[in-house]
mmCIF file of C-alpha atoms and ligand atoms in Angstrom:
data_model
loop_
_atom_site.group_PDB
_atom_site.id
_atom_site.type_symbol
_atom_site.label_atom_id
_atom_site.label_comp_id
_atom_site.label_asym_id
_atom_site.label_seq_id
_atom_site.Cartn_x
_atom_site.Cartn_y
_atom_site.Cartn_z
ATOM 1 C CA UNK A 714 17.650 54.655 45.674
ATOM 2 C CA UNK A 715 14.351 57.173 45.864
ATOM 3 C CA UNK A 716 10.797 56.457 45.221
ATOM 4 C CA UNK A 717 9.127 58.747 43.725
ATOM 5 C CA UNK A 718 5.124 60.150 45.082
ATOM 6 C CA UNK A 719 4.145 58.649 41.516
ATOM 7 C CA UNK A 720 5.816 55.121 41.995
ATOM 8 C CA UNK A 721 4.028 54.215 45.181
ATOM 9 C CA UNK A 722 0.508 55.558 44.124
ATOM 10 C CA UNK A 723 1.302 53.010 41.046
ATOM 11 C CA UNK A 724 1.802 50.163 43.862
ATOM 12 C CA UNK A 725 -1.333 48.522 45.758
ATOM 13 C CA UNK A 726 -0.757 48.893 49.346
ATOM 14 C CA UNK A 727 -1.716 45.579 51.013
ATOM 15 C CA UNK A 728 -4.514 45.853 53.283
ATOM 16 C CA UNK A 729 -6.223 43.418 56.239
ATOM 17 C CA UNK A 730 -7.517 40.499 55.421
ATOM 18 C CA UNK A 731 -5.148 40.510 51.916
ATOM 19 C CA UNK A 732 -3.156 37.734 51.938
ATOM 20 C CA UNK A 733 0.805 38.858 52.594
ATOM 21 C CA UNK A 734 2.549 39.217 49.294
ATOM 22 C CA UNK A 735 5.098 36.603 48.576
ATOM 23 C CA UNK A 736 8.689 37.636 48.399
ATOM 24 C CA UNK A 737 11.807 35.780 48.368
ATOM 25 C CA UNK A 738 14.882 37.765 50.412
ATOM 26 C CA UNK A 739 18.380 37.525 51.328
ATOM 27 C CA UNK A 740 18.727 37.914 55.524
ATOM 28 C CA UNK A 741 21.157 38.001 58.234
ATOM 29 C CA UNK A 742 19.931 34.350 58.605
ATOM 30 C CA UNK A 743 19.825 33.308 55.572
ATOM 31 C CA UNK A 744 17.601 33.600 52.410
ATOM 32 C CA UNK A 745 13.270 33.265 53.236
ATOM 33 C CA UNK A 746 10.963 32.372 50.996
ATOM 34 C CA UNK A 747 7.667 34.858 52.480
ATOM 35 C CA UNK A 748 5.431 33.883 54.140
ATOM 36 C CA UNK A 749 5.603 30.290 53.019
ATOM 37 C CA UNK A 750 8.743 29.671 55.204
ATOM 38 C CA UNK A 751 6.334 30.757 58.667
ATOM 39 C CA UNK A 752 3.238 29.032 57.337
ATOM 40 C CA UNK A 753 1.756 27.500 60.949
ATOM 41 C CA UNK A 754 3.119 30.595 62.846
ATOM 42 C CA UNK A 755 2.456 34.287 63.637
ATOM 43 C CA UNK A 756 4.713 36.817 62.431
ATOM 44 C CA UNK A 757 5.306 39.898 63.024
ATOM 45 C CA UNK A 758 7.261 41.808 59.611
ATOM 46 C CA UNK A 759 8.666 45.205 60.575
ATOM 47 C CA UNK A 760 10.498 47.574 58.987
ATOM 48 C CA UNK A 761 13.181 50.082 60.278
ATOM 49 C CA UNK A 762 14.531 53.314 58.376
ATOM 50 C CA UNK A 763 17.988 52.957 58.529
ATOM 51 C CA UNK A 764 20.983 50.667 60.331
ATOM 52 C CA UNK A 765 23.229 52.270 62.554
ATOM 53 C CA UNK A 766 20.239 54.867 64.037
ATOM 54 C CA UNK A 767 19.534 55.499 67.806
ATOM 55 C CA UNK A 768 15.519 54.670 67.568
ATOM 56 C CA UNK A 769 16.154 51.892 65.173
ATOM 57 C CA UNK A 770 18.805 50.343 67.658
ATOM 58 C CA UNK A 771 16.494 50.527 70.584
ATOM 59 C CA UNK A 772 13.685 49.454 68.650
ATOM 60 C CA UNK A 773 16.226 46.033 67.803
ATOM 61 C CA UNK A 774 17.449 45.409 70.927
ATOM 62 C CA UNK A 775 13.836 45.890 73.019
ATOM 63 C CA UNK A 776 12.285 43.349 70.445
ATOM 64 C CA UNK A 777 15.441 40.874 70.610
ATOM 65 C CA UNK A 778 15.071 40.437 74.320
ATOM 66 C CA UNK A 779 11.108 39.589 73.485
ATOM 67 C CA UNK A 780 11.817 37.270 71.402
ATOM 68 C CA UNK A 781 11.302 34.481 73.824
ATOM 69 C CA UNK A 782 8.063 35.937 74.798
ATOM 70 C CA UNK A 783 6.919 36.324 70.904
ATOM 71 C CA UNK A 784 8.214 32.855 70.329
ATOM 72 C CA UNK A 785 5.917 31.408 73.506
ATOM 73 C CA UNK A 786 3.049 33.297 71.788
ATOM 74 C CA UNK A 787 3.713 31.468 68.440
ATOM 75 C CA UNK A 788 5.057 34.414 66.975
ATOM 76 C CA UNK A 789 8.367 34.758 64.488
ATOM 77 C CA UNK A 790 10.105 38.165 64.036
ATOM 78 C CA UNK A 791 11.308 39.301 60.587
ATOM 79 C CA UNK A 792 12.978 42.918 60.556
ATOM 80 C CA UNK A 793 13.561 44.820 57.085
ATOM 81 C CA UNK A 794 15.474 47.627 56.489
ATOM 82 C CA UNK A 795 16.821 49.130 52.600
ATOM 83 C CA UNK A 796 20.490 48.805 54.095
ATOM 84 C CA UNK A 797 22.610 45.831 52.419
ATOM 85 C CA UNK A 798 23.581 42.619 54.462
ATOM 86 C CA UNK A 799 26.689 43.971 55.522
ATOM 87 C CA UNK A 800 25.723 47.004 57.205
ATOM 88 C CA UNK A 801 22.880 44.572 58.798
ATOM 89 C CA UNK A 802 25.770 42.379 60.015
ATOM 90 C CA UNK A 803 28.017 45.104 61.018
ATOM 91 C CA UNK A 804 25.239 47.093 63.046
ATOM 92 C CA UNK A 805 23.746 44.156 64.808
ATOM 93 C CA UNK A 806 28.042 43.578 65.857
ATOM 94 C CA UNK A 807 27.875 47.113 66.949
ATOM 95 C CA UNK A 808 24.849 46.403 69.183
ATOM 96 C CA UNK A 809 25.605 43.446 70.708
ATOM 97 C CA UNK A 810 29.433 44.530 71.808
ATOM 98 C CA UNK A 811 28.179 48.213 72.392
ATOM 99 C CA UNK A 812 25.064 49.531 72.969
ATOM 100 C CA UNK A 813 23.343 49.620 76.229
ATOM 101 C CA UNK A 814 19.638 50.954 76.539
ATOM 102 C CA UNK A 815 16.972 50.420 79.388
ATOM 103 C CA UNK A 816 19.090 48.277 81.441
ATOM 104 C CA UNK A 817 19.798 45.808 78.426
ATOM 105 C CA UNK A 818 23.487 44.701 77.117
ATOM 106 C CA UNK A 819 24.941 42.107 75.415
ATOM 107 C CA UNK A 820 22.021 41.815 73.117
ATOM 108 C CA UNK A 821 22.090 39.203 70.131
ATOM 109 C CA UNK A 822 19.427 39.749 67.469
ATOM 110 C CA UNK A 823 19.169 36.472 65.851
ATOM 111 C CA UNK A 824 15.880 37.343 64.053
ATOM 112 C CA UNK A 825 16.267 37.312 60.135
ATOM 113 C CA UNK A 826 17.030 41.322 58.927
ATOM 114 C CA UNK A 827 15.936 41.425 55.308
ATOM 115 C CA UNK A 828 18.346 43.496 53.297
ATOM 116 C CA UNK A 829 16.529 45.355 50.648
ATOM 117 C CA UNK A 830 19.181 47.821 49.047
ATOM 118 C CA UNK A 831 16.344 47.546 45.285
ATOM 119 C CA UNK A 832 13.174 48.560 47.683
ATOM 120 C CA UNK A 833 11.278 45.498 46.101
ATOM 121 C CA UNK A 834 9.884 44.023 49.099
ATOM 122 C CA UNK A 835 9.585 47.598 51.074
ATOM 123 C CA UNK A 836 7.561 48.737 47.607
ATOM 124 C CA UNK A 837 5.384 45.474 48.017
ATOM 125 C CA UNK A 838 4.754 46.313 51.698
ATOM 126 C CA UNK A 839 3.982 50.019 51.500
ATOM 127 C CA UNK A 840 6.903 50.469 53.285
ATOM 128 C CA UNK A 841 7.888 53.601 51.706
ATOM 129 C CA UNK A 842 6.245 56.902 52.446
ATOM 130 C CA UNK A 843 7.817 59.402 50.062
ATOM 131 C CA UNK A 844 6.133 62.297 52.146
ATOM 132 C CA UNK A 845 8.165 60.974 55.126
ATOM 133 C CA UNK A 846 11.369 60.151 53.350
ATOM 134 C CA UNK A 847 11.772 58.619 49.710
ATOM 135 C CA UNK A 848 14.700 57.048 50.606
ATOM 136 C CA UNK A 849 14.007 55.125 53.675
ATOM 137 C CA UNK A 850 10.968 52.734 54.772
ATOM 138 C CA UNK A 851 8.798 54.043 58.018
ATOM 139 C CA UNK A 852 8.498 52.085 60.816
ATOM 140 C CA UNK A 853 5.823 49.526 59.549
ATOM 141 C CA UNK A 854 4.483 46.561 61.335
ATOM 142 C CA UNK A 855 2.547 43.856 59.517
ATOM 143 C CA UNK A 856 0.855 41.137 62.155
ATOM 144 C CA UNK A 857 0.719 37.762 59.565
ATOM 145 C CA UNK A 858 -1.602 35.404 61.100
ATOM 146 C CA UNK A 859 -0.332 31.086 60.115
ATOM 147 C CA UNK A 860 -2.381 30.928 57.441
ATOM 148 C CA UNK A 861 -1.156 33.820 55.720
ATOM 149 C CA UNK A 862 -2.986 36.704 56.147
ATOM 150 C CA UNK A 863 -2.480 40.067 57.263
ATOM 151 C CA UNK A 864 -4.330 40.876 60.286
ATOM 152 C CA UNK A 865 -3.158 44.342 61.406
ATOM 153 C CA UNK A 866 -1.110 47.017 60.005
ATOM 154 C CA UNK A 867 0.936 49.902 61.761
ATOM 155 C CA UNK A 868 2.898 52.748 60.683
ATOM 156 C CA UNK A 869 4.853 55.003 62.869
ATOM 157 C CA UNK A 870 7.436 57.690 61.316
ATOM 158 C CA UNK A 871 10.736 58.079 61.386
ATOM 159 C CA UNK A 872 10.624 60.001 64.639
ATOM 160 C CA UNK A 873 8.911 57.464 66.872
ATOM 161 C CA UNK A 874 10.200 54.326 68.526
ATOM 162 C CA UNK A 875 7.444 51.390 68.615
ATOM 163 C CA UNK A 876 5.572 50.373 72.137
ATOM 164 C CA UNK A 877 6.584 46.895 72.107
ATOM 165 C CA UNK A 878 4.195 46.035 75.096
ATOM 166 C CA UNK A 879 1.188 47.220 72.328
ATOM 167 C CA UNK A 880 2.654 44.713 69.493
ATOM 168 C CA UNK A 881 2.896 41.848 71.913
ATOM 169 C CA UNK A 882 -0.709 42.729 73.039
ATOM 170 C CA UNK A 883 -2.296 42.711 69.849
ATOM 171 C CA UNK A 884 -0.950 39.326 69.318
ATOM 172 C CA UNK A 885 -2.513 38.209 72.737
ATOM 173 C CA UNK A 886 -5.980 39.978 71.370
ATOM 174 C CA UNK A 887 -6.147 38.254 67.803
ATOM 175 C CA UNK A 888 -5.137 35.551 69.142
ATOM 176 C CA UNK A 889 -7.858 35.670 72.175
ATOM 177 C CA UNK A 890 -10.442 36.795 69.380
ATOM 178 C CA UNK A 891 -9.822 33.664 67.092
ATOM 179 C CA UNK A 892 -10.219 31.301 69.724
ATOM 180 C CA UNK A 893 -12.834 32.457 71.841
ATOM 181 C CA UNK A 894 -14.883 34.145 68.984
ATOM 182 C CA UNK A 895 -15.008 37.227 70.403
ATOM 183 C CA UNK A 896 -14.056 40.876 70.289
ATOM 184 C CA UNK A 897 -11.736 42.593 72.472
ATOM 185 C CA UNK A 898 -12.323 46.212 73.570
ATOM 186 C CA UNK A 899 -10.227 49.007 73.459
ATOM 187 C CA UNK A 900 -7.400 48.963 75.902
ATOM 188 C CA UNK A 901 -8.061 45.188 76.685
ATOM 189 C CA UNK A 902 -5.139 42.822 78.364
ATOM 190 C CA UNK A 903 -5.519 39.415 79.022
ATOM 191 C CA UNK A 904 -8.547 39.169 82.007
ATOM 192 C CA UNK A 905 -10.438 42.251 80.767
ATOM 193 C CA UNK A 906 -13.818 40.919 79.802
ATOM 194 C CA UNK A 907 -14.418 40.853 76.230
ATOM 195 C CA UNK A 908 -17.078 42.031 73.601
ATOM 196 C CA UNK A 909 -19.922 38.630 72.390
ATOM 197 C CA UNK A 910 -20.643 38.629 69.278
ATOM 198 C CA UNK A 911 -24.191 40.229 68.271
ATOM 199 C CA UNK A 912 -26.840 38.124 68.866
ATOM 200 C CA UNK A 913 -27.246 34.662 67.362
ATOM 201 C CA UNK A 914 -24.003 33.436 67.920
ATOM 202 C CA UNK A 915 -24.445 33.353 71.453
ATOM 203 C CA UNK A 916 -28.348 33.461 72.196
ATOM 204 C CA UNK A 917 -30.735 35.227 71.246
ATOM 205 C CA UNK A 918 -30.992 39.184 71.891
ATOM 206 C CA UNK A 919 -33.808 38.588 74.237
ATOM 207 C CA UNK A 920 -31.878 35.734 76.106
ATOM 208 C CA UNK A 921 -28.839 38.134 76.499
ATOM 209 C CA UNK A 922 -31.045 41.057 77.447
ATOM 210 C CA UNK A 923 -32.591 38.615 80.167
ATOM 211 C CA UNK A 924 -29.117 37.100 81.452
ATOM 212 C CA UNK A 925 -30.074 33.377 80.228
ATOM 213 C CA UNK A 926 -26.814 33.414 78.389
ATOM 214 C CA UNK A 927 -24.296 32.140 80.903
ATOM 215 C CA UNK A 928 -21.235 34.291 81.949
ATOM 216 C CA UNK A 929 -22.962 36.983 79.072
ATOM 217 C CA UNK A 930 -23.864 40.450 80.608
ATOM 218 C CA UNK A 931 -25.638 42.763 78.286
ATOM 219 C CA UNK A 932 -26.000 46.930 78.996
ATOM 220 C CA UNK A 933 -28.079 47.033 76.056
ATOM 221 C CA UNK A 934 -28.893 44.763 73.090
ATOM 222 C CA UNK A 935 -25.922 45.795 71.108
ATOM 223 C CA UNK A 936 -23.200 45.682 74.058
ATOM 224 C CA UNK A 937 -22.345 42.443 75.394
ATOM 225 C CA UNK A 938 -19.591 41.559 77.721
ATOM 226 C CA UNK A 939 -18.634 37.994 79.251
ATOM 227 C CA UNK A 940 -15.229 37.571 81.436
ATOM 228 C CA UNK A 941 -12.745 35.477 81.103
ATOM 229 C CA UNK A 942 -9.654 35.004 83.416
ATOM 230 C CA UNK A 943 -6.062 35.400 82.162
ATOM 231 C CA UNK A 944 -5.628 31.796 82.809
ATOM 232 C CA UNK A 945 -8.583 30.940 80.311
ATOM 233 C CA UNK A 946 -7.268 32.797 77.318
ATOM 234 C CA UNK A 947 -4.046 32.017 77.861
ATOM 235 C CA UNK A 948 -5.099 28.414 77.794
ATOM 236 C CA UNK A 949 -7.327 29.088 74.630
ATOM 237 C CA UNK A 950 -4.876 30.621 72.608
ATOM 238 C CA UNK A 951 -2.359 27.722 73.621
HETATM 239 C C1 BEZ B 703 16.508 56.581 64.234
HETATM 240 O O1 BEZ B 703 16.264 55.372 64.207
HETATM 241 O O2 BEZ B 703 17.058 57.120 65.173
HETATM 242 C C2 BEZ B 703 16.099 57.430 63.061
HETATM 243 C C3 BEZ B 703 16.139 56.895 61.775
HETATM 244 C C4 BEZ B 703 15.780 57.693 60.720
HETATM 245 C C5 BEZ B 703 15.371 59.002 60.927
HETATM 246 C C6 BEZ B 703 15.301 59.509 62.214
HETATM 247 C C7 BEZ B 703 15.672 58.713 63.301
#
């Protein structure tokens, strides 16, 4: 199957803050009804160009043996690919009895794989980059918060493998910003301080200017900082 330059101009890409678009799909775990099946959790949809690829194989196996540490986050896994289920079956097989990559073996993906031989869903998603290939999906990531909604999108071409560290943090940091109310700045981890909200929210300018706002440091009126440990997001975002 090829999409054509014309076909995905005539498809809305979904955007943050847009609501995921529902889909129903055959998987490797069954069939999903999206997202209403992972209502109450995070999720993290991703597509891959193609089964039985190096990058797209180390990109499964480094995300499989995460899974626990998405799963502690609140956070479900859904891979997509436009292979058929059993390719999907047969390449996961391949991995598991196989493939060994950064000191990892033996490992069992036993997150749903959509397969999407008609391109529906990958169309939906804005999978498909004709530019990059017609015929494949990039390497998307869509971050679905429980409710629903997207909250970040990422594309990444054919040539380059994910940082997995980087999707597991930007969980931790919309996670950290929904709880605490708060904005994280750039290269933040867990114990960084963290960005207030502009003033009203949290004092007054002139409060924050004049460090009455406790735990708030202010450089100017516009940049506000206020630290919390590891231990208190992690509890927040509990
Ligand atoms: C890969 O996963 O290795 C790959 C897939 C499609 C194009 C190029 C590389």
């Amino acid at each position: 199957m090829r999409i054509t330059m014309e076909e995905t101009i005539a498809t809305p890409m979904p955007r943050i803050g847009d609501p995921a678009p529902e889909f129903t799909a055959v998987t490797t775990q069954g069939d999903i009804n999206f997202p209403g099946d992972y209502k109450g959790s995070w999720v993290i949809l991703f597509s891959h160009p193609a089964d039985f690829t190096p990058v797209c194989t180390t990109e499964f196996m480094t995300f499989a043996s995460m899974q626990d540490e998405f799963a502690e986050l609140n956070t479900k896994l859904v891979g997509l690919s436009v292979d058929g289920l059993y390719s999907h079956i047969a390449w996961l097989r391949t991995i598991k009895d196989k493939i060994e990559f950064n000191g990892m073996k033996d490992i069992e993906v036993t997150f749903p794989l959509i397969e999407d031989i008609t391109m529906k869903v990958a169309e939906k998603y804005g999978m498909i980059m004709p530019g990059e290939d017609s015929t494949k999906a990039v390497r998307a990531v869509f971050v679905i918060d429980p409710k629903g909604t997207i909250r970040t999108i990422i594309y990444y071409p054919l040539s380059l493998g994910r940082n997995f560290d980087e999707l597991k943090r930007v969980i931790v940091a919309l996670q950290a910003a929904d709880a605490l109310e708060v904005a994280t700045p750039a290269d933040w981890r867990p114990g960084d301080r963290v960005i207030v909200p502009p003033a009203g929210s949290c004092g007054t300018a002139k409060e924050r200017m004049d460090g009455e706002v406790e735990g708030v440091e202010c450089v100017d009126w516009f940049f506000c900082t206020k630290a919390y440990s590891e231990d208190e997001v992690f509890a927040a975002i509990k």
